[in-house]
Amino acid sequence: MSDAAALAAPAGAEAIADARERLDAHVREMVAWHFDRATGCPFWLEYAEGLDFDPRDVIGGYADLHRLGHFQDEWLRGGPIRRWVPQGLAGQPLYVFETGGSTGLPKSRINIRDFQTDYELYSDTLSDESFPPGSDWLMLGPTGPRRLRLAIEHLAQHRGGAAFHVDLDPRWVNKLVRGGRHQEMAAYKEHVIDQALKILRGHDGVRCLFTTPKLLEALCEKVSLVKLGIRGIFCGGTEMNAQFHRFAREELVPGIDFIPTYGNTLMGLACSRPFVAEPEGGGDPDYTITYYPPHPRAIFDLVDPDDPSRTVDYGETGRVMLTTLTREFFMPRFLERDEGEREAPIVAYPWDGVSGLRLFQRFGESVVVGVY
Amino acid sequence: MLHLPVLRRGSPYRSLDVQPLADLRTGQRVAELSLANPGLIARDLTETQAEARSLRDGIRCEELVGICGKAAELFLDGELPAGQRSHGREDYLAHLAATTGMPLAMGRRNMDKIAFVLREMERVLAGLTRDLPLDAIDDGWHEDERMVSFRRTSDLLGAVLPSNSPGVHSLWIPALALKTCLALKPGRQEPWTPMRIAQALLAAGTPPAMLGIYPTSHAGAAEILLRSGRSLLFGDRATVAPWRHDPGVQLHGPGWSKVLFGPDCAARAADHLELVAESVAANGGRSCINASGVWMPSHGHQFGLALAEKLSTIPARALDDPAAALAAQPSAAAAEAVSQFVEQRLAGGRAEDLTARFRDPGAAGRVATVDGSSFLLPTVLYTDDPTHLLAQTELLFPLVTIVEAPTEQLIDHLGETLVLSVISDDPGFQRRFLDDRRVDRLNLGAIPTTRVSWDQPHEGNLFHHLFEQRALQHDLATSAGSPSPR
């Protein structure tokens, strides 16, 4: 059995129980931190005043978080931003990252070191062969007020390299797409790709690439990334399905390690199930993309949209409910704008994952990805 | 489960992203359709464009015309690949009916239209090119008494196709005979016809790399439009709007086709009742060349009642009924929603539904259900306001609005009109429309809007879309074979 196959195998009961125990302990630690006057942030301390219980007394583990209800994304729109800064971290340099914002007020999340920690943990899952330590990165994706630009730079630095960047404004792209301005969008894409090509051709130390599915396609139309020396691609930023995964591996970048990843400002980075190129017993590889959250810092539950207190069965479709538990950010049971199928724990990640991740269909919105 | 693959430059490709196709009557899945991701389309189109010249050099138009002739018979009666199965004529018609609501009898008539175009490709090309010898396409020029030369505007024709009626597919086929590669996105409910045509063409000897069929998302459709130097886009007003100023995209939006009576003929409109009924209801009222308006300066209400009485005799019938003349709607809810849409516009005032009084009092309005299918019954509306929203409403069933107003108002507010049949004996009145830029096909006299003349395309001219005339001079002696100008 290959390493990937071993890691992608179903997790044992003991590993699952251990992970759960670690999660419960982590929940107690985070609740204690966020609801203590000396360490918690103004938002949660004020929130606790409205409760008829002290969360520190009643929340003994992950299952008890329901006592706090569901985190509302409206809470993150608008200020004051400092109400989210935990007293225990006061005075430290603050980053503000935004998510959304194509229409209306974007959601803002404060960060001190979380994004660096998230990407350091993610770095541990990357192979040194495909993402050689000391090599440089090209970050070709959404920049501006997003976490991604600094995060990829930190990832590169953490692995001993440097990161090159190309500016990309996804909000402008959304406007072009929504306005049906296809030709302008094509011109913008070309502008972005031209800049990326200059970097790739001018700096031969670039071995690793972060980019989005659309930009990867556009880049591969112009050059062979293998010939340019790219060894590993960390792909994310927008929705990806199994067909794209297969297309990338078979046609776009054969021979390059292709790692689909799901990240967002509120959660951190979710890793995908290791890809098994040659399944035991033959047959076609399984290109389904299954993401596992950075447990215990973040947890996915797949819940019944009509009854979010019910976790759906394995294989069943549910709405993603995200819980983030770090010292910088406490976000219990947030009902995401995504849905997918609940997936069982595996050896590499002995906790629940999600496959077929896509926009929650009941919102009836179209996904605007355009250039990026 | 029947699986319809993407056709990548002639080769089937099974995608991991599939769209179910359900029987409108039962909701049961009858097939699944592979969906191409936009990057895959981009890759194939780039490859096709890179090879287009060698593909063209490998075959002459005359051979392709012959291939079309063979394909006509294969399309009609052949056993052709449909995914992992082989489909005969009846399988095709049954699936077409199941997913689009097209009655079998109507499907057969559409098959005949397509087969006609394939079989008569030489005539069709002569009509499109105004009798240009085909060697001018093969060699780039033709010299008889005078030199004529055309250059291609594109190696590739993309087409984003509709699901409303199979006959529409006869529009893109001539491009192949003009040695232009094809990238087609079928309608979401109707992959059956383009796939059967493509399989017939392949079986008849078309170079596979010339044909691509890409069921895909909106993003994939945009990819086809952006990457094909020339393309056809079928869709509603909102779909075509972003491409309105792109000269590479020939738009096939709503037709808003009309019959217009001149002042001299309005009083005798009843003499043309059959013509108008055919214009409105032929092919189930699903084509862009079906009339959605009858504009007349007088006698409108009277004529409208006569038309309503006539059209109200068209009943909803099961899709396998040989006399079926209406196509089914996607679902009962969809039919109801469309009916409500009409009611809302009527509620605005200055318009009435003339058909209502002829309907069976026990029936549930204009929606009927037969054999599990929902239908919208023919509907004749009346308004005396040419600016009324219903005066420019086109829906996917026999719906027509009689607009009665003074002649000058009618002409002022005519609006975009794909086919205009002007019924008047007054040459002066007829001439007013000869250079009217709002009108595409013009019928002068008692001609139904639905009458198609294959040597005159009703919508744009594919040849003019794909070729442009250029000046060419040479000092070569013409030799046998294919001369090449320096």
PDB file of C-alpha atoms in Angstrom, chain A residues 179-183 185-186 189 214 217-218 220-221 241-244 246-247 250-252 254 287-288, chain B residues 8 13-17 35-44 46 219 222-223 226-227 242-243 246:
ATOM      1  CA  GLY A 179     -22.271  42.789 -15.687  1.00  0.00           C
ATOM      2  CA  GLY A 180     -21.672  40.296 -18.486  1.00  0.00           C
ATOM      3  CA  ARG A 181     -18.493  42.147 -19.446  1.00  0.00           C
ATOM      4  CA  HIS A 182     -16.814  39.014 -20.725  1.00  0.00           C
ATOM      5  CA  GLN A 183     -14.315  40.668 -23.011  1.00  0.00           C
ATOM      6  CA  MET A 185     -12.744  39.962 -18.000  1.00  0.00           C
ATOM      7  CA  ALA A 186     -10.713  38.133 -20.629  1.00  0.00           C
ATOM      8  CA  LYS A 189      -7.132  37.658 -17.072  1.00  0.00           C
ATOM      9  CA  LYS A 214      -9.230  29.392 -13.388  1.00  0.00           C
ATOM     10  CA  GLU A 217      -6.017  26.851 -16.603  1.00  0.00           C
ATOM     11  CA  ALA A 218      -5.071  30.208 -18.071  1.00  0.00           C
ATOM     12  CA  CYS A 220      -1.222  26.314 -18.584  1.00  0.00           C
ATOM     13  CA  GLU A 221      -2.487  27.587 -21.895  1.00  0.00           C
ATOM     14  CA  ASN A 241     -14.964  19.593  -8.218  1.00  0.00           C
ATOM     15  CA  ALA A 242     -13.744  16.101  -8.965  1.00  0.00           C
ATOM     16  CA  GLN A 243     -13.790  16.754 -12.705  1.00  0.00           C
ATOM     17  CA  PHE A 244     -11.477  19.723 -12.352  1.00  0.00           C
ATOM     18  CA  ARG A 246      -8.960  14.954 -12.689  1.00  0.00           C
ATOM     19  CA  PHE A 247      -8.507  17.434 -15.535  1.00  0.00           C
ATOM     20  CA  GLU A 250      -4.426  14.323 -16.342  1.00  0.00           C
ATOM     21  CA  GLU A 251      -4.116  17.268 -18.679  1.00  0.00           C
ATOM     22  CA  LEU A 252      -3.131  20.568 -17.128  1.00  0.00           C
ATOM     23  CA  PRO A 254       0.598  15.950 -15.245  1.00  0.00           C
ATOM     24  CA  TYR A 287     -10.789  12.211  -7.786  1.00  0.00           C
ATOM     25  CA  THR A 288     -13.401  13.204  -5.232  1.00  0.00           C
TER      26      THR A 288
ATOM     27  CA  ARG B   8     -13.966  16.092 -27.685  1.00  0.00           C
ATOM     28  CA  TYR B  13     -15.134  11.735 -23.018  1.00  0.00           C
ATOM     29  CA  ARG B  14     -16.917  10.776 -19.833  1.00  0.00           C
ATOM     30  CA  SER B  15     -16.793  13.616 -17.339  1.00  0.00           C
ATOM     31  CA  LEU B  16     -16.963  13.210 -13.585  1.00  0.00           C
ATOM     32  CA  ASP B  17     -19.383  16.139 -13.547  1.00  0.00           C
ATOM     33  CA  LEU B  35     -20.453  18.287 -18.467  1.00  0.00           C
ATOM     34  CA  ALA B  36     -17.223  19.744 -19.789  1.00  0.00           C
ATOM     35  CA  ASN B  37     -15.301  22.029 -17.464  1.00  0.00           C
ATOM     36  CA  PRO B  38     -14.358  25.386 -19.036  1.00  0.00           C
ATOM     37  CA  GLY B  39     -10.645  24.584 -19.037  1.00  0.00           C
ATOM     38  CA  LEU B  40     -11.224  21.422 -21.017  1.00  0.00           C
ATOM     39  CA  ILE B  41     -13.146  23.403 -23.609  1.00  0.00           C
ATOM     40  CA  ALA B  42     -10.402  26.011 -23.784  1.00  0.00           C
ATOM     41  CA  ARG B  43      -7.817  23.313 -24.305  1.00  0.00           C
ATOM     42  CA  ASP B  44      -9.739  21.588 -27.082  1.00  0.00           C
ATOM     43  CA  THR B  46      -6.970  25.910 -28.831  1.00  0.00           C
ATOM     44  CA  ALA B 219     -18.900  29.719 -17.733  1.00  0.00           C
ATOM     45  CA  ALA B 222     -18.726  31.947 -22.314  1.00  0.00           C
ATOM     46  CA  GLU B 223     -15.488  30.100 -22.982  1.00  0.00           C
ATOM     47  CA  LEU B 226     -14.800  34.039 -26.272  1.00  0.00           C
ATOM     48  CA  ARG B 227     -12.566  31.537 -27.999  1.00  0.00           C
ATOM     49  CA  PRO B 242     -23.774  41.042 -22.883  1.00  0.00           C
ATOM     50  CA  TRP B 243     -22.750  39.939 -26.368  1.00  0.00           C
ATOM     51  CA  ASP B 246     -19.438  41.635 -30.106  1.00  0.00           C
TER      52      ASP B 246
END
